[in-house]
Coordinates of N, CA, C and O and ligand atoms in Angstrom, one line a residue:
M5 N 72.8 138.2 174.1 CA 71.8 139.4 173.9 C 70.5 138.8 173.3 O 70.5 137.9 172.4
N6 N 69.4 139.3 173.9 CA 68.1 138.8 173.4 C 67.8 139.3 172.0 O 68.3 140.3 171.6
E7 N 66.8 138.6 171.4 CA 66.3 139.0 170.1 C 65.2 140.0 170.3 O 64.5 140.0 171.3
P8 N 65.1 141.0 169.4 CA 64.0 141.9 169.5 C 62.6 141.2 169.5 O 62.5 140.1 168.9
K9 N 61.7 141.8 170.2 CA 60.3 141.2 170.3 C 59.4 141.7 169.2 O 59.8 142.0 168.1
D10 N 58.1 141.9 169.6 CA 57.1 142.3 168.7 C 57.4 143.6 168.0 O 58.0 144.5 168.5
I11 N 56.8 143.8 166.8 CA 56.9 145.0 166.1 C 56.0 146.0 166.7 O 54.8 145.8 166.9
L12 N 56.5 147.2 167.0 CA 55.7 148.3 167.5 C 55.2 149.2 166.4 O 54.0 149.6 166.3
L13 N 56.1 149.5 165.5 CA 55.8 150.3 164.3 C 56.4 149.7 163.0 O 57.6 149.5 163.0
E14 N 55.5 149.5 162.1 CA 56.0 148.9 160.8 C 56.6 149.9 159.9 O 56.2 151.1 159.9
K15 N 57.5 149.4 159.0 CA 58.2 150.3 158.1 C 57.3 151.2 157.3 O 57.5 152.4 157.2
Q16 N 56.2 150.7 156.8 CA 55.3 151.5 156.0 C 54.6 152.6 156.8 O 54.5 153.7 156.3
V17 N 54.2 152.3 158.1 CA 53.6 153.3 158.9 C 54.6 154.4 159.2 O 54.3 155.6 159.2
I18 N 55.9 154.0 159.5 CA 57.0 155.0 159.7 C 57.1 155.9 158.5 O 57.2 157.1 158.6
E19 N 57.2 155.3 157.3 CA 57.4 156.0 156.1 C 56.3 157.0 155.9 O 56.5 158.2 155.5
E20 N 55.0 156.6 156.1 CA 53.9 157.5 155.9 C 53.9 158.7 156.8 O 53.6 159.8 156.5
R21 N 54.3 158.4 158.1 CA 54.3 159.4 159.1 C 55.4 160.4 158.7 O 55.2 161.7 158.9
I22 N 56.6 159.9 158.3 CA 57.7 160.8 157.9 C 57.3 161.7 156.8 O 57.6 162.9 156.7
D23 N 56.6 161.2 155.8 CA 56.1 161.9 154.7 C 55.2 163.1 155.2 O 55.4 164.2 154.7
A24 N 54.3 162.8 156.1 CA 53.4 163.9 156.7 C 54.2 164.9 157.4 O 54.0 166.1 157.3
L25 N 55.2 164.5 158.2 CA 56.1 165.4 158.9 C 56.8 166.3 157.9 O 56.9 167.6 158.2
A26 N 57.3 165.8 156.8 CA 58.0 166.5 155.8 C 57.1 167.6 155.2 O 57.6 168.8 155.0
R27 N 55.9 167.3 155.0 CA 54.9 168.3 154.4 C 54.7 169.4 155.4 O 54.7 170.6 155.0
Q28 N 54.6 169.1 156.7 CA 54.4 170.1 157.7 C 55.6 171.0 157.8 O 55.5 172.2 157.9
I29 N 56.8 170.4 157.8 CA 58.0 171.2 158.0 C 58.2 172.0 156.7 O 58.7 173.2 156.8
D30 N 57.9 171.5 155.6 CA 58.0 172.3 154.3 C 57.2 173.6 154.4 O 57.7 174.6 154.1
Q31 N 56.0 173.5 155.0 CA 55.2 174.7 155.1 C 55.8 175.7 156.1 O 55.9 176.8 155.8
D32 N 56.2 175.1 157.2 CA 56.7 176.0 158.3 C 58.1 176.6 158.0 O 58.4 177.7 158.5
Y33 N 58.8 175.9 157.1 CA 60.2 176.4 156.9 C 60.5 176.9 155.5 O 61.6 177.1 155.1
K34 N 59.4 177.2 154.8 CA 59.5 177.7 153.4 C 60.3 179.0 153.5 O 60.1 179.9 154.3
D35 N 61.3 179.1 152.6 CA 62.2 180.3 152.5 C 63.1 180.5 153.8 O 63.6 181.6 153.9
K36 N 63.2 179.6 154.7 CA 64.0 179.8 155.9 C 65.3 179.0 155.8 O 66.2 179.2 156.7
N37 N 65.5 178.2 154.8 CA 66.7 177.4 154.6 C 67.3 176.8 155.9 O 68.4 177.1 156.3
P38 N 66.4 176.0 156.6 CA 66.9 175.4 157.8 C 68.0 174.5 157.7 O 68.3 174.0 156.6
V39 N 68.7 174.3 158.9 CA 69.7 173.2 158.9 C 69.1 172.1 159.8 O 68.6 172.3 160.9
L40 N 69.1 170.8 159.2 CA 68.6 169.7 160.0 C 69.8 169.2 160.8 O 70.7 168.5 160.3
L41 N 69.8 169.5 162.0 CA 70.9 169.2 162.9 C 70.6 167.8 163.6 O 69.8 167.8 164.4
T42 N 71.3 166.8 163.1 CA 71.0 165.4 163.4 C 71.9 164.9 164.6 O 73.1 165.0 164.5
L43 N 71.2 164.4 165.6 CA 72.0 163.8 166.7 C 72.3 162.4 166.4 O 71.5 161.5 166.3
L44 N 73.6 162.1 166.3 CA 74.1 160.8 166.0 C 74.2 160.0 167.2 O 74.4 160.5 168.3
K45 N 74.0 158.6 167.2 CA 74.0 157.9 165.9 C 72.5 157.6 165.5 O 72.2 157.4 164.3
G46 N 71.7 157.5 166.5 CA 70.3 156.9 166.3 C 69.5 157.5 165.3 O 68.6 156.9 164.7
S47 N 69.7 158.8 165.0 CA 68.7 159.6 164.2 C 69.1 159.6 162.7 O 68.5 160.2 161.9
F48 N 70.2 158.8 162.3 CA 70.6 159.0 160.9 C 69.7 158.5 159.9 O 69.6 159.1 158.8
Y49 N 69.0 157.4 160.1 CA 68.0 156.9 159.1 C 66.9 157.9 159.0 O 66.4 158.2 157.9
F50 N 66.4 158.3 160.2 CA 65.2 159.2 160.2 C 65.6 160.5 159.5 O 64.8 161.0 158.6
A51 N 66.7 161.1 159.8 CA 67.1 162.4 159.2 C 67.2 162.2 157.6 O 66.8 163.1 156.9
A52 N 67.8 161.1 157.2 CA 68.0 160.8 155.8 C 66.6 160.7 155.1 O 66.4 161.4 154.1
D53 N 65.7 160.0 155.7 CA 64.4 159.8 155.0 C 63.6 161.1 155.1 O 62.9 161.4 154.1
L54 N 63.7 161.8 156.2 CA 62.9 163.1 156.3 C 63.5 164.1 155.3 O 62.7 164.7 154.6
S55 N 64.8 164.2 155.2 CA 65.4 165.1 154.3 C 65.0 164.8 152.8 O 64.7 165.7 152.0
K56 N 65.0 163.5 152.5 CA 64.6 163.1 151.1 C 63.2 163.5 150.8 O 62.8 163.7 149.6
Q57 N 62.3 163.4 151.8 CA 60.9 163.8 151.6 C 60.6 165.3 151.5 O 59.6 165.7 151.1
M58 N 61.6 166.1 152.0 CA 61.3 167.5 152.1 C 61.5 168.2 150.8 O 62.4 167.8 150.0
Q59 N 60.7 169.2 150.5 CA 60.9 170.0 149.3 C 61.6 171.3 149.7 O 62.3 171.9 148.8
A60 N 61.4 171.8 150.9 CA 62.0 173.1 151.3 C 63.5 172.9 151.3 O 64.1 171.9 151.7
T61 N 64.2 174.0 150.8 CA 65.7 174.0 150.7 C 66.2 173.9 152.1 O 65.8 174.6 153.0
H62 N 67.2 173.0 152.3 CA 67.7 172.8 153.7 C 69.1 172.2 153.6 O 69.5 171.6 152.6
S63 N 69.9 172.4 154.6 CA 71.2 171.7 154.7 C 71.1 170.7 155.9 O 70.1 170.7 156.7
I64 N 72.1 169.8 155.9 CA 72.1 168.8 157.0 C 73.4 168.8 157.7 O 74.5 169.0 157.1
D65 N 73.4 168.7 159.0 CA 74.7 168.6 159.7 C 74.4 167.6 160.9 O 73.3 167.2 161.1
F66 N 75.5 167.3 161.6 CA 75.5 166.2 162.6 C 76.2 166.7 163.8 O 77.1 167.5 163.8
L67 N 75.8 166.1 165.0 CA 76.6 166.3 166.2 C 76.5 165.1 167.0 O 75.5 164.3 166.9
T68 N 77.5 164.8 167.9 CA 77.5 163.7 168.8 C 77.7 164.3 170.2 O 78.6 165.1 170.4
V69 N 77.0 163.8 171.2 CA 77.3 164.1 172.5 C 77.7 162.9 173.3 O 77.4 161.8 172.9
A70 N 78.5 163.1 174.4 CA 78.9 162.0 175.2 C 79.1 162.5 176.6 O 79.2 163.7 176.9
H71 N 79.0 161.6 177.6 CA 79.3 162.0 179.0 C 80.8 162.0 179.3 O 81.5 161.2 178.9
D72 N 81.2 163.1 180.0 CA 82.6 163.1 180.3 C 82.9 162.4 181.6 O 81.9 161.7 182.1
S73 N 84.1 162.4 182.1 CA 84.5 161.6 183.3 C 83.7 161.9 184.5 O 83.5 161.1 185.4
T74 N 83.1 163.1 184.6 CA 82.3 163.5 185.8 C 80.8 163.2 185.5 O 80.0 163.6 186.4
G75 N 80.5 162.7 184.4 CA 79.1 162.3 184.1 C 78.3 163.4 183.4 O 77.1 163.3 183.1
M76 N 79.0 164.6 183.2 CA 78.3 165.7 182.5 C 78.3 165.4 181.0 O 79.2 164.9 180.4
L77 N 77.2 165.9 180.4 CA 77.0 165.8 178.9 C 78.0 166.8 178.3 O 78.1 168.0 178.7
K78 N 78.6 166.4 177.2 CA 79.5 167.3 176.4 C 79.3 167.0 174.9 O 79.0 165.9 174.5
V79 N 79.4 168.1 174.1 CA 79.4 167.8 172.7 C 80.8 167.2 172.3 O 81.8 167.8 172.5
R80 N 80.7 166.0 171.7 CA 82.0 165.3 171.4 C 82.4 165.7 170.0 O 83.5 166.1 169.7
Y81 N 81.5 165.6 169.0 CA 81.7 166.1 167.6 C 80.8 167.2 167.3 O 79.6 167.0 167.1
P82 N 81.3 168.4 167.3 CA 80.3 169.6 167.0 C 80.0 169.6 165.5 O 80.7 169.0 164.7
P83 N 78.9 170.3 165.1 CA 78.6 170.4 163.7 C 79.6 171.2 163.0 O 80.3 172.0 163.6
T84 N 79.8 171.0 161.7 CA 80.8 171.7 160.9 C 80.2 173.1 160.5 O 81.0 174.0 160.1
S85 N 78.9 173.2 160.4 CA 78.3 174.5 159.9 C 78.4 175.5 161.0 O 78.3 175.2 162.2
N86 N 78.4 176.8 160.6 CA 78.3 177.9 161.5 C 76.7 178.1 161.7 O 76.0 178.3 160.8
L87 N 76.3 177.9 163.0 CA 74.9 178.0 163.3 C 74.4 179.4 163.5 O 73.2 179.6 163.7
K88 N 75.3 180.3 163.5 CA 74.9 181.7 163.8 C 73.9 182.2 162.8 O 74.1 182.1 161.6
G89 N 72.7 182.7 163.3 CA 71.7 183.2 162.4 C 70.9 182.2 161.6 O 70.1 182.6 160.8
R90 N 71.2 180.9 161.9 CA 70.4 179.9 161.2 C 69.2 179.4 161.9 O 69.1 179.5 163.1
H91 N 68.2 178.9 161.1 CA 67.1 178.2 161.7 C 67.4 176.8 161.9 O 67.7 176.1 160.9
V92 N 67.5 176.3 163.1 CA 68.0 175.0 163.4 C 66.8 174.1 163.7 O 66.0 174.4 164.6
L93 N 66.7 172.9 163.0 CA 65.7 171.9 163.3 C 66.5 170.7 163.9 O 67.2 170.1 163.1
L94 N 66.4 170.5 165.2 CA 67.1 169.4 165.8 C 66.4 168.1 165.5 O 65.2 167.9 165.7
I95 N 67.1 167.1 164.9 CA 66.5 165.8 164.6 C 66.9 164.7 165.6 O 68.1 164.4 165.7
E96 N 66.0 164.2 166.2 CA 66.2 163.2 167.3 C 65.5 161.9 167.0 O 64.4 161.9 166.4
D97 N 66.0 160.8 167.5 CA 65.3 159.5 167.3 C 64.2 159.3 168.3 O 63.1 159.0 168.0
I98 N 64.6 159.5 169.6 CA 63.6 159.3 170.6 C 63.9 160.3 171.8 O 65.1 160.5 172.1
V99 N 62.9 160.9 172.4 CA 63.1 161.7 173.6 C 62.5 160.9 174.7 O 61.3 160.6 174.7
D100 N 63.4 160.7 175.7 CA 63.0 160.0 177.0 C 62.9 161.0 178.1 O 61.9 161.7 178.3
S101 N 64.0 161.1 178.8 CA 64.1 162.1 179.9 C 64.1 163.5 179.4 O 63.7 164.4 180.1
G102 N 64.6 163.7 178.2 CA 64.7 165.0 177.6 C 66.0 165.7 177.9 O 66.3 166.8 177.5
L103 N 66.8 165.0 178.8 CA 68.1 165.7 179.2 C 69.0 166.0 178.1 O 69.7 167.0 178.0
T104 N 69.2 165.0 177.2 CA 70.1 165.2 176.0 C 69.7 166.4 175.2 O 70.5 167.2 174.9
L105 N 68.4 166.4 174.9 CA 67.9 167.5 174.0 C 68.0 168.8 174.7 O 68.3 169.9 174.1
H106 N 67.7 168.8 176.0 CA 67.7 170.1 176.8 C 69.1 170.7 176.7 O 69.3 171.9 176.4
Y107 N 70.1 169.8 176.8 CA 71.5 170.2 176.7 C 71.8 170.8 175.3 O 72.5 171.8 175.1
I108 N 71.4 170.1 174.3 CA 71.7 170.4 172.9 C 71.0 171.7 172.5 O 71.6 172.6 171.8
V109 N 69.7 171.9 172.9 CA 69.0 173.1 172.6 C 69.8 174.3 173.2 O 70.0 175.3 172.5
D110 N 70.3 174.2 174.4 CA 71.1 175.2 175.0 C 72.4 175.5 174.2 O 72.7 176.6 174.0
Y111 N 73.0 174.4 173.8 CA 74.3 174.5 173.0 C 74.0 175.3 171.7 O 74.8 176.2 171.4
V112 N 72.9 174.9 171.1 CA 72.6 175.5 169.8 C 72.3 177.0 169.9 O 72.7 177.9 169.1
K113 N 71.6 177.3 171.0 CA 71.2 178.7 171.3 C 72.5 179.5 171.5 O 72.7 180.7 171.0
K114 N 73.5 179.0 172.2 CA 74.7 179.6 172.5 C 75.5 179.9 171.2 O 76.4 180.8 171.2
Q115 N 75.3 179.1 170.2 CA 76.0 179.2 168.9 C 75.4 180.4 168.1 O 75.8 180.7 167.0
G116 N 74.3 181.0 168.6 CA 73.7 182.1 168.0 C 72.7 181.8 166.9 O 72.4 182.6 166.0
A117 N 72.1 180.6 167.0 CA 71.0 180.2 166.1 C 69.8 181.2 166.1 O 69.5 181.8 167.2
K118 N 69.2 181.4 165.0 CA 68.1 182.4 165.0 C 66.8 181.7 165.6 O 66.0 182.4 166.2
S119 N 66.7 180.4 165.4 CA 65.6 179.7 166.0 C 66.0 178.2 166.2 O 66.9 177.7 165.5
V120 N 65.5 177.6 167.2 CA 65.8 176.1 167.5 C 64.5 175.4 167.7 O 63.7 175.8 168.7
T121 N 64.2 174.4 166.9 CA 63.0 173.6 167.2 C 63.4 172.1 167.2 O 64.4 171.8 166.6
V122 N 62.5 171.3 167.7 CA 62.8 169.9 167.9 C 61.9 169.0 167.1 O 60.7 169.3 167.1
C123 N 62.5 168.1 166.3 CA 61.7 167.1 165.6 C 62.1 165.7 166.0 O 63.3 165.4 165.8
T124 N 61.3 165.0 166.7 CA 61.7 163.6 167.1 C 60.8 162.6 166.5 O 59.5 162.8 166.3
L125 N 61.3 161.5 166.1 CA 60.5 160.4 165.5 C 59.6 159.8 166.6 O 58.5 159.6 166.4
L126 N 60.2 159.6 167.8 CA 59.5 158.9 168.9 C 59.5 159.8 170.1 O 60.5 160.4 170.4
D127 N 58.4 159.8 170.9 CA 58.4 160.5 172.1 C 57.9 159.5 173.2 O 56.9 158.8 173.0
N128 N 58.7 159.4 174.3 CA 58.3 158.5 175.4 C 58.1 159.4 176.6 O 59.0 159.6 177.4
P129 N 56.9 160.1 176.7 CA 56.7 161.1 177.7 C 56.7 160.6 179.1 O 56.9 161.4 180.0
V130 N 56.5 159.3 179.3 CA 56.4 158.8 180.7 C 57.7 159.1 181.4 O 57.8 159.3 182.6
R131 N 58.8 159.0 180.7 CA 60.2 159.2 181.3 C 60.7 160.6 181.4 O 61.8 160.8 181.8
R132 N 59.9 161.6 181.0 CA 60.4 162.9 180.9 C 60.8 163.5 182.2 O 60.0 163.4 183.2
L133 N 62.0 164.1 182.3 CA 62.4 164.7 183.5 C 62.5 166.2 183.4 O 62.5 166.9 184.4
V134 N 62.7 166.7 182.2 CA 62.7 168.2 182.0 C 61.6 168.5 180.9 O 61.4 167.8 180.0
N135 N 61.0 169.7 181.2 CA 60.0 170.1 180.3 C 60.6 170.7 179.0 O 61.5 171.6 179.1
L136 N 60.2 170.3 177.9 CA 60.9 170.6 176.7 C 59.8 170.7 175.5 O 59.1 169.8 175.3
P137 N 59.7 171.9 174.9 CA 58.8 172.0 173.8 C 59.3 171.2 172.6 O 60.4 171.3 172.2
I138 N 58.4 170.3 172.1 CA 58.8 169.5 170.9 C 57.8 169.9 169.8 O 56.6 169.6 169.9
S139 N 58.3 170.4 168.7 CA 57.4 170.9 167.7 C 56.8 169.8 166.8 O 55.7 169.9 166.3
Y140 N 57.6 168.8 166.5 CA 57.2 167.8 165.6 C 57.5 166.4 166.2 O 58.6 166.1 166.6
I141 N 56.4 165.6 166.3 CA 56.6 164.3 166.9 C 56.0 163.3 166.0 O 54.8 163.4 165.5
G142 N 56.8 162.2 165.6 CA 56.3 161.2 164.7 C 55.3 160.3 165.4 O 54.1 160.2 165.0
F143 N 55.7 159.7 166.5 CA 54.8 158.8 167.3 C 55.1 159.0 168.8 O 56.2 159.0 169.2
T144 N 54.0 159.0 169.6 CA 54.1 159.0 171.0 C 54.0 157.5 171.4 O 53.0 156.8 171.0
I145 N 55.0 157.0 172.1 CA 55.0 155.5 172.4 C 54.8 155.3 173.9 O 55.1 156.2 174.7
P146 N 54.4 154.1 174.3 CA 54.3 153.7 175.7 C 55.7 153.5 176.2 O 56.7 153.6 175.5
D147 N 55.8 153.3 177.5 CA 57.1 153.2 178.2 C 57.8 151.9 177.9 O 57.8 151.0 178.8
V148 N 58.3 151.7 176.7 CA 59.0 150.4 176.4 C 60.3 150.8 175.7 O 60.5 151.9 175.3
Y149 N 61.3 149.9 175.8 CA 62.6 150.1 175.1 C 62.4 149.6 173.7 O 61.9 148.5 173.4
V150 N 62.9 150.4 172.7 CA 62.7 150.0 171.3 C 64.0 150.0 170.5 O 64.9 150.7 170.9
V151 N 64.0 149.1 169.5 CA 65.2 149.0 168.6 C 64.7 149.0 167.2 O 63.6 148.7 166.9
G152 N 65.6 149.3 166.3 CA 65.3 149.3 164.9 C 65.2 150.7 164.3 O 65.1 151.7 165.1
Y153 N 65.3 150.8 163.0 CA 65.2 152.1 162.3 C 66.2 153.1 163.0 O 65.8 154.3 163.2
G154 N 67.4 152.7 163.2 CA 68.4 153.6 163.8 C 68.6 153.4 165.3 O 69.7 153.7 165.8
L155 N 67.6 152.9 166.0 CA 67.7 152.8 167.4 C 68.4 151.4 167.8 O 68.1 150.4 167.2
D156 N 69.2 151.5 168.8 CA 70.1 150.3 169.1 C 69.9 149.8 170.5 O 69.4 150.5 171.4
V157 N 70.5 148.6 170.7 CA 70.8 148.2 172.0 C 72.3 147.7 171.9 O 72.6 146.9 171.0
N158 N 73.2 148.3 172.7 CA 74.6 148.0 172.5 C 75.1 148.1 171.1 O 75.9 147.3 170.7
E159 N 74.6 149.1 170.4 CA 75.0 149.3 169.0 C 74.4 148.3 167.9 O 74.7 148.5 166.7
Y160 N 73.6 147.4 168.4 CA 73.0 146.4 167.5 C 71.6 146.7 167.1 O 70.9 147.5 167.9
Y161 N 71.1 146.2 166.1 CA 69.7 146.2 165.6 C 69.3 147.5 165.0 O 68.1 147.8 164.7
R162 N 70.3 148.5 164.8 CA 69.9 149.7 164.2 C 69.3 149.5 162.8 O 68.5 150.3 162.3
N163 N 69.8 148.5 162.1 CA 69.4 148.3 160.7 C 68.1 147.6 160.5 O 67.6 147.5 159.3
L164 N 67.3 147.3 161.5 CA 66.0 146.7 161.3 C 65.1 147.7 160.7 O 65.1 148.9 161.1
S165 N 64.2 147.3 159.7 CA 63.4 148.2 159.0 C 62.2 148.7 159.9 O 61.7 149.8 159.8
D166 N 61.7 147.8 160.7 CA 60.6 148.1 161.6 C 61.1 148.5 163.0 O 62.3 148.1 163.3
I167 N 60.3 149.1 163.8 CA 60.7 149.4 165.2 C 60.1 148.3 166.1 O 58.9 148.1 166.0
H168 N 61.0 147.7 166.8 CA 60.6 146.5 167.7 C 60.7 146.9 169.1 O 61.5 147.7 169.5
I169 N 59.9 146.2 169.9 CA 60.1 146.3 171.4 C 61.2 145.4 171.7 O 61.4 144.3 171.2
Y170 N 62.1 145.8 172.7 CA 63.2 145.0 173.1 C 63.1 144.9 174.6 O 63.0 145.9 175.4
E171 N 63.2 143.6 175.1 CA 63.3 143.4 176.5 C 64.6 142.8 176.9 O 65.0 141.7 176.4
P172 N 65.4 143.5 177.7 CA 66.7 143.0 178.1 C 66.7 141.7 178.9 O 65.7 141.4 179.5
Ligands
IMP12 P1 67.1 161.2 177.0 O1 68.3 162.1 177.2 O2 66.7 160.4 178.2 O3 65.9 161.9 176.3 O4 67.6 160.1 176.0 C1 67.5 160.1 174.6 C2 68.6 159.2 174.0 O5 68.6 157.9 174.7 C3 68.1 158.9 172.6 O6 68.7 159.8 171.7 C4 68.6 157.5 172.4 O7 69.9 157.5 171.9 C5 68.6 156.8 173.8 N1 67.3 156.1 174.0 C6 66.3 156.4 174.8 N2 65.3 155.5 174.8 C7 65.7 154.5 173.9 C8 65.1 153.3 173.3 O8 64.0 152.9 173.7 N3 65.8 152.7 172.4 C9 67.0 153.1 172.0 N4 67.6 154.2 172.4 C10 67.0 154.9 173.4

């Protein structure tokens, strides 16, 4: 496996941006007690840091999706919270094609959520296949594969503090 290449986003830049996102979300979700529904695994560092920076009262939950034998996306581990009537903020590490999030937004709506919005650390719009409103974007990046700060290649390099470009 190759080593990660140049740094695209440094730890400090990531932290500052997350702080700003938290301020924005605090304002928008004051008195709404949102649930930060975190898509595992890649988003767990981002969700933890965002949650710690937020002042607005909120809960955190997680879900995992996987492809079944026919190639269809399925929720593998559903959230433990009841989402009915809740304001759900979906926390994602990176949106590429948007297919994963499109599926999850639909799933969350079917659970009876009062509102569903998307917060992603990274947006790679060049690869987008489905049109998807994203309310909060940390950084819009060029069409490169990235690792670090939760993002992996074959489950490795999630623990890097900075986000690096990775060339297979
Ligand atoms: P989408 O369904 O194409 O939007 O894919 C989103 C998911 O693919 C993310 O949640 C990541 O798990 C993974 N992914 C997409 N691009 C990258 C990348 O550059 N590095 C690491 N994982 C990625």
